[in-house]
Amino acid sequence: LSTMAKEKKVPIYRYTSNGVELGYACGKNFAVSAFAVIDEGESSILQLVKKGK
């Protein structure tokens, strides 16, 4: 995933906790190992990523 993202110049944000907590943060009841933001809509997800850099 990292190699392909670098080739396409797609930024990656590494979540510092585990997949179960990432799943809960995404509103899911299961572990999430990766996800993509296609359309941020009304959310502020991309602003959170910018703060984390």
PDB file of C-alpha atoms in Angstrom:
ATOM      1  CA  LEU A   1       0.000   0.000   0.000  1.00  0.00           C
ATOM      2  CA  SER A   2       2.773   2.438   0.937  1.00  0.00           C
ATOM      3  CA  THR A   3       4.729   1.778  -2.247  1.00  0.00           C
ATOM      4  CA  MET A   4       1.723   2.326  -4.495  1.00  0.00           C
ATOM      5  CA  ALA A   5       0.766   5.493  -2.618  1.00  0.00           C
ATOM      6  CA  LYS A   6       4.278   6.909  -3.048  1.00  0.00           C
ATOM      7  CA  GLU A   7       4.232   6.126  -6.775  1.00  0.00           C
ATOM      8  CA  LYS A   8       0.915   7.961  -7.188  1.00  0.00           C
ATOM      9  CA  LYS A   9       1.883  10.765  -4.765  1.00  0.00           C
ATOM     10  CA  VAL A  10      -1.040   9.963  -2.470  1.00  0.00           C
ATOM     11  CA  PRO A  11      -0.487  11.043   1.144  1.00  0.00           C
ATOM     12  CA  ILE A  12      -0.710   8.433   3.894  1.00  0.00           C
ATOM     13  CA  TYR A  13      -1.725   9.137   7.469  1.00  0.00           C
ATOM     14  CA  ARG A  14      -0.673   6.479   9.971  1.00  0.00           C
ATOM     15  CA  TYR A  15      -3.155   5.913  12.779  1.00  0.00           C
ATOM     16  CA  THR A  16      -1.237   5.484  16.035  1.00  0.00           C
ATOM     17  CA  SER A  17      -3.705   3.127  17.707  1.00  0.00           C
ATOM     18  CA  ASN A  18      -4.986  -0.291  16.632  1.00  0.00           C
ATOM     19  CA  GLY A  19      -7.407  -1.447  13.939  1.00  0.00           C
ATOM     20  CA  VAL A  20     -10.287  -2.052  16.339  1.00  0.00           C
ATOM     21  CA  GLU A  21     -10.132   1.539  17.573  1.00  0.00           C
ATOM     22  CA  LEU A  22      -9.852   2.790  13.991  1.00  0.00           C
ATOM     23  CA  GLY A  23     -12.971   0.789  13.165  1.00  0.00           C
ATOM     24  CA  TYR A  24     -14.845   2.410  16.050  1.00  0.00           C
ATOM     25  CA  ALA A  25     -13.596   5.842  14.912  1.00  0.00           C
ATOM     26  CA  CYS A  26     -15.082   5.052  11.486  1.00  0.00           C
ATOM     27  CA  GLY A  27     -18.375   3.988  13.054  1.00  0.00           C
ATOM     28  CA  LYS A  28     -17.806   0.262  12.443  1.00  0.00           C
ATOM     29  CA  ASN A  29     -17.964  -2.655  14.879  1.00  0.00           C
ATOM     30  CA  PHE A  30     -14.925  -4.380  13.375  1.00  0.00           C
ATOM     31  CA  ALA A  31     -11.230  -3.745  12.851  1.00  0.00           C
ATOM     32  CA  VAL A  32     -10.191  -1.493   9.969  1.00  0.00           C
ATOM     33  CA  SER A  33      -6.659  -1.711   8.608  1.00  0.00           C
ATOM     34  CA  ALA A  34      -6.914   0.905   5.848  1.00  0.00           C
ATOM     35  CA  PHE A  35      -9.448   3.221   4.283  1.00  0.00           C
ATOM     36  CA  ALA A  36      -9.498   5.924   1.640  1.00  0.00           C
ATOM     37  CA  VAL A  37     -11.235   9.282   1.658  1.00  0.00           C
ATOM     38  CA  ILE A  38     -12.842   9.635  -1.764  1.00  0.00           C
ATOM     39  CA  ASP A  39     -15.165  12.530  -0.913  1.00  0.00           C
ATOM     40  CA  GLU A  40     -14.833  14.244   2.451  1.00  0.00           C
ATOM     41  CA  GLY A  41     -18.320  15.743   2.195  1.00  0.00           C
ATOM     42  CA  GLU A  42     -19.185  17.839   5.246  1.00  0.00           C
ATOM     43  CA  SER A  43     -16.631  16.083   7.472  1.00  0.00           C
ATOM     44  CA  SER A  44     -13.383  17.580   8.688  1.00  0.00           C
ATOM     45  CA  ILE A  45     -11.330  14.400   8.232  1.00  0.00           C
ATOM     46  CA  LEU A  46      -8.732  16.009   5.978  1.00  0.00           C
ATOM     47  CA  GLN A  47      -8.235  18.891   8.427  1.00  0.00           C
ATOM     48  CA  LEU A  48      -7.479  16.332  11.148  1.00  0.00           C
ATOM     49  CA  VAL A  49      -4.867  14.708   8.929  1.00  0.00           C
ATOM     50  CA  LYS A  50      -3.216  18.081   8.249  1.00  0.00           C
ATOM     51  CA  LYS A  51      -2.989  18.744  12.003  1.00  0.00           C
ATOM     52  CA  GLY A  52      -1.312  15.376  12.549  1.00  0.00           C
ATOM     53  CA  LYS A  53       1.617  16.153  10.243  1.00  0.00           C
TER      54      LYS A  53
END
